[in-house]
PDB file of C-alpha atoms in Angstrom:
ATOM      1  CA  UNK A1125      78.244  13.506 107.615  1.00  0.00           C
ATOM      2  CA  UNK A1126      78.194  13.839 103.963  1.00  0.00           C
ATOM      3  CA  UNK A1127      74.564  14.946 102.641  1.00  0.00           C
ATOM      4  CA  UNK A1128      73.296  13.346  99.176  1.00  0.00           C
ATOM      5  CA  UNK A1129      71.055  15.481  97.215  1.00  0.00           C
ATOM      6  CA  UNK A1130      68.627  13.620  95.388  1.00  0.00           C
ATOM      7  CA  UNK A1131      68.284  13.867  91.517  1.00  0.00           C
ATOM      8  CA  UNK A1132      64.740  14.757  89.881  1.00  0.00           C
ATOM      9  CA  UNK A1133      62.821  12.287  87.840  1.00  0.00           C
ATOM     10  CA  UNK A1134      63.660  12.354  83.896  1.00  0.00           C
ATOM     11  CA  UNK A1135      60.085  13.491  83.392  1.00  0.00           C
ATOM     12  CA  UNK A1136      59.905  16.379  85.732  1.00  0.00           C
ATOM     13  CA  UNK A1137      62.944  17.648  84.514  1.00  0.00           C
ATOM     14  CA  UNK A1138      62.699  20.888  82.233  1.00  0.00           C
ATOM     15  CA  UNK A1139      64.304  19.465  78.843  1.00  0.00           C
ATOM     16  CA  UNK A1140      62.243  16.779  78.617  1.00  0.00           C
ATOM     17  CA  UNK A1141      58.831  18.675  78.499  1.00  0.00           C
ATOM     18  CA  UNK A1142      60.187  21.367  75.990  1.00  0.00           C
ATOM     19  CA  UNK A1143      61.242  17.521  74.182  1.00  0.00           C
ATOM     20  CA  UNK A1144      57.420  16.377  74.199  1.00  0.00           C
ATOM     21  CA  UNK A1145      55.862  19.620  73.506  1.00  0.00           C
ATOM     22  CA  UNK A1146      57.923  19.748  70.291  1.00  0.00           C
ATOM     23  CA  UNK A1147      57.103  16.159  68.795  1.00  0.00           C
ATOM     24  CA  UNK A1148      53.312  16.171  69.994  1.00  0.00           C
ATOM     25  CA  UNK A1149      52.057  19.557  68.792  1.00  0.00           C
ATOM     26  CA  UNK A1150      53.442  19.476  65.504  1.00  0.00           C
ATOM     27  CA  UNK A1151      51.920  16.108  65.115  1.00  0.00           C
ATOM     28  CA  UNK A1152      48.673  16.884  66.736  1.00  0.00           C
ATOM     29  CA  UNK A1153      48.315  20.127  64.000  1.00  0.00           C
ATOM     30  CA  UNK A1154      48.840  17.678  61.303  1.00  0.00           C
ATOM     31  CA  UNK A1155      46.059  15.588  62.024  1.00  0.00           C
ATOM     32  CA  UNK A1156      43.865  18.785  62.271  1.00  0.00           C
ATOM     33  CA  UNK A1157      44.578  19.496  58.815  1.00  0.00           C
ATOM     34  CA  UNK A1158      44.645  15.648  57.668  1.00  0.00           C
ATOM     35  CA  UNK A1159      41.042  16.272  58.649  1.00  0.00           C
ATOM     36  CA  UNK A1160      40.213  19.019  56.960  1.00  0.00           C
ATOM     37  CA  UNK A1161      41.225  17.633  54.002  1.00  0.00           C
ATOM     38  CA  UNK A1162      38.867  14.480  54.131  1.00  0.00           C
ATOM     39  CA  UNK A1163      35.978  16.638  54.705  1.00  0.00           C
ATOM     40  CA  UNK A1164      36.719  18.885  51.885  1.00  0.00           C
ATOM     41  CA  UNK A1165      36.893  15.550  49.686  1.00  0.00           C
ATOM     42  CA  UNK A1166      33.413  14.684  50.933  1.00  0.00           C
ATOM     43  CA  UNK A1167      31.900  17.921  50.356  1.00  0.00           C
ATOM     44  CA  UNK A1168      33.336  17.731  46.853  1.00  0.00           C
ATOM     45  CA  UNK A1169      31.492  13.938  46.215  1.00  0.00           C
ATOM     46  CA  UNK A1170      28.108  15.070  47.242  1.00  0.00           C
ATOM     47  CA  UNK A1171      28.053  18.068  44.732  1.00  0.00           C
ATOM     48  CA  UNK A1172      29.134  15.296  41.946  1.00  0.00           C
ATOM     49  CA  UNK A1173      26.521  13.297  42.944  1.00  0.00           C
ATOM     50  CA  UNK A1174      23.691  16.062  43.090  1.00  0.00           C
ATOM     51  CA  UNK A1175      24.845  17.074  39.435  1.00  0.00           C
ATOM     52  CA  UNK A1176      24.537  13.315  37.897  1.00  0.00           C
ATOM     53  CA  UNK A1177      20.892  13.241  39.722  1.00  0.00           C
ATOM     54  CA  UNK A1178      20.065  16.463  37.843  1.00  0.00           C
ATOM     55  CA  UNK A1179      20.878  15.576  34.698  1.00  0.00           C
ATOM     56  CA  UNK A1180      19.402  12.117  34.868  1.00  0.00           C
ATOM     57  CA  UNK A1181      16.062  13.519  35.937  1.00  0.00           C
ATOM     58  CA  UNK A1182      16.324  16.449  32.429  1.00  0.00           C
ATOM     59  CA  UNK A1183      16.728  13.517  30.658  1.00  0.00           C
ATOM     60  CA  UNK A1184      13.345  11.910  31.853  1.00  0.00           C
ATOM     61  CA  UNK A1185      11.670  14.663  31.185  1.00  0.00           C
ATOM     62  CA  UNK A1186      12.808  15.051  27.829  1.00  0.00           C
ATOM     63  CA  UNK A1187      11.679  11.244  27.096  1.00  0.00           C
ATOM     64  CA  UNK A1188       8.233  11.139  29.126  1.00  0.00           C
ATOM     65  CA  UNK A1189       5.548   9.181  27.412  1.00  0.00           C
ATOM     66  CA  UNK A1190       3.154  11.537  25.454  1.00  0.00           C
ATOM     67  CA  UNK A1191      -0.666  10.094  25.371  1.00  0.00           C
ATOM     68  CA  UNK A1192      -1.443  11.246  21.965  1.00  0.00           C
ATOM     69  CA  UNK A1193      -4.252  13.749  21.338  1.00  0.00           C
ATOM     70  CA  UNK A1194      -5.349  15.078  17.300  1.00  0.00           C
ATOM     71  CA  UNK A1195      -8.572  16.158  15.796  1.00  0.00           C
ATOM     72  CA  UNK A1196      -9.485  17.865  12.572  1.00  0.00           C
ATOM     73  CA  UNK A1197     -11.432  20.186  11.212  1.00  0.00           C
ATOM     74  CA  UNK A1198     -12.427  20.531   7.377  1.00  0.00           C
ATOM     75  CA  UNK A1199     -13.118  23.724   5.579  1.00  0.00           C
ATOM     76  CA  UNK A1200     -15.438  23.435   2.607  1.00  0.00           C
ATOM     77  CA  UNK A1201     -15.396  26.010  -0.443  1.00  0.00           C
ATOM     78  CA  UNK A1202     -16.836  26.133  -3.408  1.00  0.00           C
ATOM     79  CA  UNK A1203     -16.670  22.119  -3.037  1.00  0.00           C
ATOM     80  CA  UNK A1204     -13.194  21.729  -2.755  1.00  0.00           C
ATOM     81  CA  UNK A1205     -11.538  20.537   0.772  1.00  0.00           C
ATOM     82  CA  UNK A1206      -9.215  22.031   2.475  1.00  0.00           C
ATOM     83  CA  UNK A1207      -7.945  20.702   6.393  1.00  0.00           C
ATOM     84  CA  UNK A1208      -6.410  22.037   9.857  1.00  0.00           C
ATOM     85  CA  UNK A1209      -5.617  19.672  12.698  1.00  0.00           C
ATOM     86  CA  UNK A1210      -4.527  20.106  16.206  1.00  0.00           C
ATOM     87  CA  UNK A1211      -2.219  17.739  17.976  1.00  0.00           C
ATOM     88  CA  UNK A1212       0.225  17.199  21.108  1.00  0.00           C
ATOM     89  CA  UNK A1213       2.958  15.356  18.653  1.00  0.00           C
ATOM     90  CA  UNK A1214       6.187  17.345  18.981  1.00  0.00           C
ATOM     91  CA  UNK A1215       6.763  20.411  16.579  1.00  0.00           C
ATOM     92  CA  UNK A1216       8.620  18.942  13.232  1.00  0.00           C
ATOM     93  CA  UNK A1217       6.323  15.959  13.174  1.00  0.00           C
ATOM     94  CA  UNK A1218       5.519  14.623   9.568  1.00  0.00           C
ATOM     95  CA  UNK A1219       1.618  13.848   8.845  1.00  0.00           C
ATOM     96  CA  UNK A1220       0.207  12.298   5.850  1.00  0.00           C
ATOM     97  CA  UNK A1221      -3.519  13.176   5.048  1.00  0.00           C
ATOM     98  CA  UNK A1222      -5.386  11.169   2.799  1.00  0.00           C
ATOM     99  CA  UNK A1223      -9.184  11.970   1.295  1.00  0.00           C
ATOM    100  CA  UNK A1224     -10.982   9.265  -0.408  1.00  0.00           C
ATOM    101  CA  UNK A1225     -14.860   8.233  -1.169  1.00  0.00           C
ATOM    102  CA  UNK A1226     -16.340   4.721  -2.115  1.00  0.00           C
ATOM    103  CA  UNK A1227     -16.258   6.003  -5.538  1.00  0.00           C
ATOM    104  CA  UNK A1228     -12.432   5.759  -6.162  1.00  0.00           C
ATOM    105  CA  UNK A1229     -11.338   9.243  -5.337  1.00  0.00           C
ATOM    106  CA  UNK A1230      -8.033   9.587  -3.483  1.00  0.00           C
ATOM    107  CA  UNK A1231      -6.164  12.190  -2.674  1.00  0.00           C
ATOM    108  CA  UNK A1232      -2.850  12.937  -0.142  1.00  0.00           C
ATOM    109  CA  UNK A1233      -1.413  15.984   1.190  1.00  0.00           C
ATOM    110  CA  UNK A1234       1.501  16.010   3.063  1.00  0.00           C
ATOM    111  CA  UNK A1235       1.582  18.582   6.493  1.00  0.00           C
ATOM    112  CA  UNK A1236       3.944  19.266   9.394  1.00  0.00           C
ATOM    113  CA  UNK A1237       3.196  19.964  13.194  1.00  0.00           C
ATOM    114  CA  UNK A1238       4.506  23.515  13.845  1.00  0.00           C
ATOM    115  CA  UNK A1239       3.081  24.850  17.353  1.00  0.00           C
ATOM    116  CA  UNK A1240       0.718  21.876  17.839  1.00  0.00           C
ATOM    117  CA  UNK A1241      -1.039  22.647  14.647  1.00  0.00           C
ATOM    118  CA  UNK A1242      -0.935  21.752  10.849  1.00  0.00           C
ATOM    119  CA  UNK A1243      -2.816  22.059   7.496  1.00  0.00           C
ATOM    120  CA  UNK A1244      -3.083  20.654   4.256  1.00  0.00           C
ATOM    121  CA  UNK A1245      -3.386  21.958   0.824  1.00  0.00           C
ATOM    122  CA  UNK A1246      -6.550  22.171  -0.678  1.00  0.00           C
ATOM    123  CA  UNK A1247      -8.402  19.063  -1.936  1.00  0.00           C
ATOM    124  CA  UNK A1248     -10.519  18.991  -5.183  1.00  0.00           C
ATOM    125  CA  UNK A1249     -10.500  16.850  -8.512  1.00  0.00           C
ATOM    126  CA  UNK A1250      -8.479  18.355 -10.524  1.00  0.00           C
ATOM    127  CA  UNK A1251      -9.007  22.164  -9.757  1.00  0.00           C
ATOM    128  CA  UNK A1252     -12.620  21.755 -10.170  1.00  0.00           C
ATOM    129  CA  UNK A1253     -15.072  21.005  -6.976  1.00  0.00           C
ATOM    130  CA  UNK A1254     -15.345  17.311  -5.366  1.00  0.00           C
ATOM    131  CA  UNK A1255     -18.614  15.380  -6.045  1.00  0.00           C
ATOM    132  CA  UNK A1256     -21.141  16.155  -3.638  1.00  0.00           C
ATOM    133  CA  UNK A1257     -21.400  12.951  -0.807  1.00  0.00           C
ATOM    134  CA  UNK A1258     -19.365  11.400   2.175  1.00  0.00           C
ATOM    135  CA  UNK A1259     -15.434  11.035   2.072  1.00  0.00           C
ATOM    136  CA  UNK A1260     -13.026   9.475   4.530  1.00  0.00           C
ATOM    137  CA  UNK A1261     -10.077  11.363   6.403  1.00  0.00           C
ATOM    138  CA  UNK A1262      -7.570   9.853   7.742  1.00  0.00           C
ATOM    139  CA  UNK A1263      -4.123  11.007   9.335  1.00  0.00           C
ATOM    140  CA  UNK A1264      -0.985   9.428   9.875  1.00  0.00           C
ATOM    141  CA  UNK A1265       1.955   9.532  11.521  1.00  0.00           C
ATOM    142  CA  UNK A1266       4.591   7.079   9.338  1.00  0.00           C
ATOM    143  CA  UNK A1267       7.440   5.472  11.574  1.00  0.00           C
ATOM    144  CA  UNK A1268       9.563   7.057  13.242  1.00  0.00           C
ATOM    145  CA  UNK A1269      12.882   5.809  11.517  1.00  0.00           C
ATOM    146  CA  UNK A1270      11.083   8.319   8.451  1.00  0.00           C
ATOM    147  CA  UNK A1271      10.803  11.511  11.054  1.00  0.00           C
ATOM    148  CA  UNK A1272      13.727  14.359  11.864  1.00  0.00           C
ATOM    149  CA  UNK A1273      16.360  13.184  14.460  1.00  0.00           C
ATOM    150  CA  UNK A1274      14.377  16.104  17.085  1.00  0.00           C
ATOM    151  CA  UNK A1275      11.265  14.044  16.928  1.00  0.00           C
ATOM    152  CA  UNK A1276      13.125  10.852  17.260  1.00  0.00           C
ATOM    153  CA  UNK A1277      14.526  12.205  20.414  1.00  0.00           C
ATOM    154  CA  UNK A1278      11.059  12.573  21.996  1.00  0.00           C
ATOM    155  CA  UNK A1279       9.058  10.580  20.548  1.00  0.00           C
ATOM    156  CA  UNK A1280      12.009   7.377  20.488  1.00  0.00           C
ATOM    157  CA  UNK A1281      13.637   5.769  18.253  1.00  0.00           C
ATOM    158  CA  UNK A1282      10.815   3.147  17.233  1.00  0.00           C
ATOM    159  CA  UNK A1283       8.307   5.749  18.794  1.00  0.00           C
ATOM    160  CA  UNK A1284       7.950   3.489  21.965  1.00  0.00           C
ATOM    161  CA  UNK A1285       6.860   6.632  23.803  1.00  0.00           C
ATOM    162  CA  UNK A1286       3.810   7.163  22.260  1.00  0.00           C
ATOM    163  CA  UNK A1287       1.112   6.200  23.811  1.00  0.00           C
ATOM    164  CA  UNK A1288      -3.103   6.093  23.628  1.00  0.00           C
ATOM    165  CA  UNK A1289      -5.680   4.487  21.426  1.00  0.00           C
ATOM    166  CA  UNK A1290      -4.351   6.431  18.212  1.00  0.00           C
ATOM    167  CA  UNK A1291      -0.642   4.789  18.380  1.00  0.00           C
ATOM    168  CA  UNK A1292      -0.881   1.371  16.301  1.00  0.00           C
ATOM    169  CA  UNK A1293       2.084  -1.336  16.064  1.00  0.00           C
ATOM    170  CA  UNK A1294       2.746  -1.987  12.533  1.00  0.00           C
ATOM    171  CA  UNK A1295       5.505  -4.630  10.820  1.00  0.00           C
ATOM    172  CA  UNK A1296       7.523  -1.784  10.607  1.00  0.00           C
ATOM    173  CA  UNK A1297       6.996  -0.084  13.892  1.00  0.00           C
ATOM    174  CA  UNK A1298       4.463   2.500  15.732  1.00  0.00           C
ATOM    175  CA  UNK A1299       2.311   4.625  13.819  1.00  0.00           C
ATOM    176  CA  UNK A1300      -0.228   7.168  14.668  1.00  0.00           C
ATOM    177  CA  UNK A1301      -3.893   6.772  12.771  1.00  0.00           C
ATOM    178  CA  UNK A1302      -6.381   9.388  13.373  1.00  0.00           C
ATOM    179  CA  UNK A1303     -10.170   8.747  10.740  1.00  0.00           C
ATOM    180  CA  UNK A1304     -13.243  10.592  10.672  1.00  0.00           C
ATOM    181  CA  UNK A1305     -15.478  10.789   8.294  1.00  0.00           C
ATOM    182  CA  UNK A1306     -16.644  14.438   6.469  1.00  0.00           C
ATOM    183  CA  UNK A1307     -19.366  15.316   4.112  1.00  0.00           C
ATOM    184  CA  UNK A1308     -18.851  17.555   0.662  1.00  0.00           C
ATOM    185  CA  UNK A1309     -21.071  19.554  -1.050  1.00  0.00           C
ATOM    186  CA  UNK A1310     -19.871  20.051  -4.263  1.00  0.00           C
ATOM    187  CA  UNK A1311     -20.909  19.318  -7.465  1.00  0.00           C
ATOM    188  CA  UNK A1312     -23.933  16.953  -8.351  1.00  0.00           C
ATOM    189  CA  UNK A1313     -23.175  13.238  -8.152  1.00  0.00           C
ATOM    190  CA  UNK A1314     -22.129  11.342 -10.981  1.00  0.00           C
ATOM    191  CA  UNK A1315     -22.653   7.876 -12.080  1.00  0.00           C
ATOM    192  CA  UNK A1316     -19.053   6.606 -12.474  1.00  0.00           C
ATOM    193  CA  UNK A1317     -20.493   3.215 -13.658  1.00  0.00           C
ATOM    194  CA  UNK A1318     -22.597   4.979 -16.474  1.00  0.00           C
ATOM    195  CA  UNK A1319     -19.977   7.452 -17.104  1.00  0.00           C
ATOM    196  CA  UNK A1320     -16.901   4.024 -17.103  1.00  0.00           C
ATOM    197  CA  UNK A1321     -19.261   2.014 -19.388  1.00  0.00           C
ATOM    198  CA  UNK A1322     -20.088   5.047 -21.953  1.00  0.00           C
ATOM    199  CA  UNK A1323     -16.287   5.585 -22.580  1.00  0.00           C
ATOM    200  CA  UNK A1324     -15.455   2.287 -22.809  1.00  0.00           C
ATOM    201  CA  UNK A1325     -18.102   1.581 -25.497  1.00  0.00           C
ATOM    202  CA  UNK A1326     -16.292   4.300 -27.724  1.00  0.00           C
ATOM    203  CA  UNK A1327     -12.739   2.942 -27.285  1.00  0.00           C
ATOM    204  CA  UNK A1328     -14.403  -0.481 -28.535  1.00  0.00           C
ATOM    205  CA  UNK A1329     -15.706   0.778 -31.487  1.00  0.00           C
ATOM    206  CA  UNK A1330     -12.677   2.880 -32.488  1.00  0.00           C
ATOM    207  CA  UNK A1331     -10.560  -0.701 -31.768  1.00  0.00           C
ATOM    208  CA  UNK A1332     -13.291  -2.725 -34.056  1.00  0.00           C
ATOM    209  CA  UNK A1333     -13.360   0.290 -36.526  1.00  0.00           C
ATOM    210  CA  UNK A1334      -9.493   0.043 -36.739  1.00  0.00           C
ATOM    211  CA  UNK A1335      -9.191  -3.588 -36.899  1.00  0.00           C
ATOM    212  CA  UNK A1336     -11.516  -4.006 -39.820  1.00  0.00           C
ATOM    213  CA  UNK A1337     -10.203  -1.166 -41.546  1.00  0.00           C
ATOM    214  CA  UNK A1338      -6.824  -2.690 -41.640  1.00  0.00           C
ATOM    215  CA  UNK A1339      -8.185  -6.263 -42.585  1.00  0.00           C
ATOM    216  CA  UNK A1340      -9.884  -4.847 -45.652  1.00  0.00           C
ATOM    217  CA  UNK A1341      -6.796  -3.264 -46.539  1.00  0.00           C
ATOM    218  CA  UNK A1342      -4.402  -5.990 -46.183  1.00  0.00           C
ATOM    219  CA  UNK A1343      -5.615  -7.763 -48.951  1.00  0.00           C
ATOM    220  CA  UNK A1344      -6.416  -4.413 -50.975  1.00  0.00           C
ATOM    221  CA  UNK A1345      -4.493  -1.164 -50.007  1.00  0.00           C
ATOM    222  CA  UNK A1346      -5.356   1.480 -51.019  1.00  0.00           C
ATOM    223  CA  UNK A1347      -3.391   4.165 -49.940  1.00  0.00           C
ATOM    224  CA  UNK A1348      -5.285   7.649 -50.490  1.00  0.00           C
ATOM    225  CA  UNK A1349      -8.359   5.921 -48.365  1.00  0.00           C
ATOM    226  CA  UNK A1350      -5.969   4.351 -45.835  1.00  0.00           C
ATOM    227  CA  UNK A1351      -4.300   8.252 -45.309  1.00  0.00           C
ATOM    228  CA  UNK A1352      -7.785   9.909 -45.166  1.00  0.00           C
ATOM    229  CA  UNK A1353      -8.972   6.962 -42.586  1.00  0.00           C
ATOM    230  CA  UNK A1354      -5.853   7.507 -40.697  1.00  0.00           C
ATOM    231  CA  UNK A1355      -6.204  11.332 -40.567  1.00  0.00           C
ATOM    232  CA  UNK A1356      -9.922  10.718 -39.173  1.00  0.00           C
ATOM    233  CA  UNK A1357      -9.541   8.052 -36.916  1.00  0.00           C
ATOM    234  CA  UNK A1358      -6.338   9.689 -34.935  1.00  0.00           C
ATOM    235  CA  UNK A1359      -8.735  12.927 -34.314  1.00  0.00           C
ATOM    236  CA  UNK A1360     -11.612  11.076 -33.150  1.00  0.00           C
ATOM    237  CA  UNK A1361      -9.786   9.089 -30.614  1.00  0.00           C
ATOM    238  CA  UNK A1362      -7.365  12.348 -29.597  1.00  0.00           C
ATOM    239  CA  UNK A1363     -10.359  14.073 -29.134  1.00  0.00           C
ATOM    240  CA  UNK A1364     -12.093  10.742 -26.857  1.00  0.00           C
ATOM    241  CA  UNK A1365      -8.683  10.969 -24.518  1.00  0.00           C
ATOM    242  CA  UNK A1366      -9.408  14.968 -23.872  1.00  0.00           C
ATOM    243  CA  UNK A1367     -12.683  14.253 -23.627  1.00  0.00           C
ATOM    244  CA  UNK A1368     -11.887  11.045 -21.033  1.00  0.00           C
ATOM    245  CA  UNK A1369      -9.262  13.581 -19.372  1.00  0.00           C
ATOM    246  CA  UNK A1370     -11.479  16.579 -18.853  1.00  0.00           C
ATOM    247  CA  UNK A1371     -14.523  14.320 -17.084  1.00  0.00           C
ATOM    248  CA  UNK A1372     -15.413  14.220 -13.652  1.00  0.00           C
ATOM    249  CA  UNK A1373     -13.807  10.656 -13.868  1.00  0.00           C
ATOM    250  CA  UNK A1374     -12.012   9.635 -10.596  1.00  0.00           C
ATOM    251  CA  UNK A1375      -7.887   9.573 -11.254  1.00  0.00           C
ATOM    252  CA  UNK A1376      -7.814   5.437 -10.915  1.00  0.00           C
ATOM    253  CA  UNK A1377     -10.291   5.520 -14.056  1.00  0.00           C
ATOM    254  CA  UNK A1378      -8.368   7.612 -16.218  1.00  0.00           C
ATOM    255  CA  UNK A1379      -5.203   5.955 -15.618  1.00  0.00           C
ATOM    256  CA  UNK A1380      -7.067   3.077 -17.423  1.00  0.00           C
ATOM    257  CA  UNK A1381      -9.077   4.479 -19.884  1.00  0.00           C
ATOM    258  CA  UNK A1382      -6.668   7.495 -21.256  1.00  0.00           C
ATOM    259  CA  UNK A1383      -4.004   5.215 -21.739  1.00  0.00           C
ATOM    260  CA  UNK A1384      -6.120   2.730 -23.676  1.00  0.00           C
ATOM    261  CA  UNK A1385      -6.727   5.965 -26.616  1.00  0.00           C
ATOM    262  CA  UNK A1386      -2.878   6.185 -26.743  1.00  0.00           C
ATOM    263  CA  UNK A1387      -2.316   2.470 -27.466  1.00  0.00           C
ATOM    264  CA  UNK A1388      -4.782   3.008 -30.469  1.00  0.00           C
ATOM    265  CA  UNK A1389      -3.012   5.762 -31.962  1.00  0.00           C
ATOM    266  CA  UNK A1390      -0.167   3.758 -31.825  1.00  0.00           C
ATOM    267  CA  UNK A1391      -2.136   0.596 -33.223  1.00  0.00           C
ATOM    268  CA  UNK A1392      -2.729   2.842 -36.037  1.00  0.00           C
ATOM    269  CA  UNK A1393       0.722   3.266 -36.943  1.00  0.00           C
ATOM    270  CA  UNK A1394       2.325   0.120 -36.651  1.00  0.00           C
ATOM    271  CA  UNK A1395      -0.709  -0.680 -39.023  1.00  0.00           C
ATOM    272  CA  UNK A1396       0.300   1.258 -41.204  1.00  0.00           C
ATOM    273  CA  UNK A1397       3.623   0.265 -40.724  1.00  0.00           C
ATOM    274  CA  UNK A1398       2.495  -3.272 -41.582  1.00  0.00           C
ATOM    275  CA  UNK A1399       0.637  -2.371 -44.784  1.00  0.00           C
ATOM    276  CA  UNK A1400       3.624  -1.049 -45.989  1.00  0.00           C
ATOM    277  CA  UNK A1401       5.681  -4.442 -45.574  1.00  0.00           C
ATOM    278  CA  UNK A1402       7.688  -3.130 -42.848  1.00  0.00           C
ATOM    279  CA  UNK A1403       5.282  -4.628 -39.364  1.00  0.00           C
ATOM    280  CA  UNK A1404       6.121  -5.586 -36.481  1.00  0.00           C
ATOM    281  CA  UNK A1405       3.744  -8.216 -35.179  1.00  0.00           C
ATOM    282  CA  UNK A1406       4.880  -8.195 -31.631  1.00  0.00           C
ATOM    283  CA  UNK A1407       4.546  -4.477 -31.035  1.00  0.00           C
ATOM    284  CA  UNK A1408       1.116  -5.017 -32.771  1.00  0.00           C
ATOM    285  CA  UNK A1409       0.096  -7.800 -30.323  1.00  0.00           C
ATOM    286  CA  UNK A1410       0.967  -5.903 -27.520  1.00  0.00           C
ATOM    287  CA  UNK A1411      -0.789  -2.752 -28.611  1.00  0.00           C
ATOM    288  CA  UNK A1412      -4.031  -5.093 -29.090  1.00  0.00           C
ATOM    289  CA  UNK A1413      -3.456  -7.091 -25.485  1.00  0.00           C
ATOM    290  CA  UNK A1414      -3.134  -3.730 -24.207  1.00  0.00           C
ATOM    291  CA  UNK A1415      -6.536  -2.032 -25.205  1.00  0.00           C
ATOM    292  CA  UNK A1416      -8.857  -5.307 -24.637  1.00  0.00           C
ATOM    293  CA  UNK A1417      -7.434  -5.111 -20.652  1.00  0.00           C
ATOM    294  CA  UNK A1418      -8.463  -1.562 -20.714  1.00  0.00           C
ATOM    295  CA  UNK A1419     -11.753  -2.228 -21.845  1.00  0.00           C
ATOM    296  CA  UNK A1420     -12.705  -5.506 -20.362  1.00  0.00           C
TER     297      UNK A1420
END
């Protein structure tokens, strides 16, 4: 009797597991480091991510709203003003300070904010002390399209940071107005209207004295009492314009007045001009339109 040995299964047999070792750990390795690799990708992301947030939050801190603070103190001398302020606007900040009274007087000073504090130069009318009495101060802050590009950065580009009861909107954008109100001894009080009035009355009679001068001699010059009014006349009214210059006058008033002793001098000579057949009636209309503005 013939025995038949049986034959062993394919998958028991010893080739076929060294087969399936070889194809699955290779492949099981290389999802391992498949793996690996995704999770190094994500790690990656979140740092990104956690940088952006960073900078985005510098950047709100650099651009935070600023509730605007300034005060000022005055130092007075001798009667003469001078001004120091303290303020949370940024360092770089351009201020303009104006002084002024009821009576006309004005004067601005330009300052910058350097460590949260500025000053001004010293106020007085024209190197000698203010007139005794009340005067305004008042600070500003112009627009911000006017300040340095490291202002603009904190304060914004149409100051839209800037906040509190000092920031105003304007046609022109946001300014900052600070007033207070100061009092000056200096010299003794003056009567500008007294003062206006008594100059005025001299450059009228040197314009009447002038005009009838030259009327006489139209019809009759005579030339040796024409150069000896001439000489007389342009002293007197050089020495009214010092005079006018050297007053305790506010600046607006001399601008008016001073001006109007020029416009005779040169009244004089296009007289003279005229007298000698060589006028100009249009320069002499304007000097005369001129002078009776002055003194109206």
């Amino acid at each position: 009797m013939t025995t038949i040995k049986s034959k062993k299964p394919v998958y028991k047999r010893w080739w076929f597991i060294l087969l399936v070792v070889l194809i699955i750990v290779p492949a099981a390795i290389g999802a391992a480091l498949d793996d690996g690799k995704k999770n190094v990708a994500s790690v990656s992301t979140v740092s990104t991510n956690t940088s952006n947030s960073v900078d985005e939050g510098d950047k709100k801190d650099m651009t935070k709203d600023i509730n605007v603070e300034l005060s000022v103190n005055e130092n007075v001398a001798a009667g003469k003003v001078s001004l120091t302020g303290i303020t949370n606007l940024p360092d770089g900040t351009g201020l303009m300070i104006t002084v002024s009274n009821e009576n006309g007087f004005r004067a601005q000073s330009s300052a910058v904010v350097i460590s949260n504090e500025f000053m001004t130069e010293e106020f007085s009318n024209n190197g000698q002390a203010l007139e005794s009495g009340a005067y305004n101060v008042d600070v500003t802050m112009p627009i911000a399209s006017v300040q340095p590009d490291a202002v603009k950065k904190i304060i914004g580009e149409n100051s839209e940071n800037l906040k509190g009861d000092l920031v105003k909107e304007g046609d022109l954008g946001k300014t900052v107005n600070y007033s207070k109100s100061i009092i000056v001894e200096g010299a003794s009080k003056v009567d500008h209207s007294a003062m206006i009035k008594e100059y005025k009355n001299k450059i009228i009679g040197s314009y009447k004295t002038i005009k009838d001068t030259y009327g006489s001699h139209s019809k009759s010059l005579d030339a040796v009492e024409w150069a000896k009014f001439a000489r007389e006349f342009k002293e007197n009214v050089s020495n009214l314009r010092n005079e006018i210059e050297e007053s305790k006058l506010n600046q607006s008033d001399k601008i008016v007045l001073s001006p109007a002793c020029a416009d005779l001098e040169m009244l004089l000579t296009a007289y003279a001009a005229s007298l000698q057949g060589r006028g100009d009636d249009t320069e002499i209309k304007r000097l005369k339109t001129q002078i009776e503005e002055a003194i109206k």
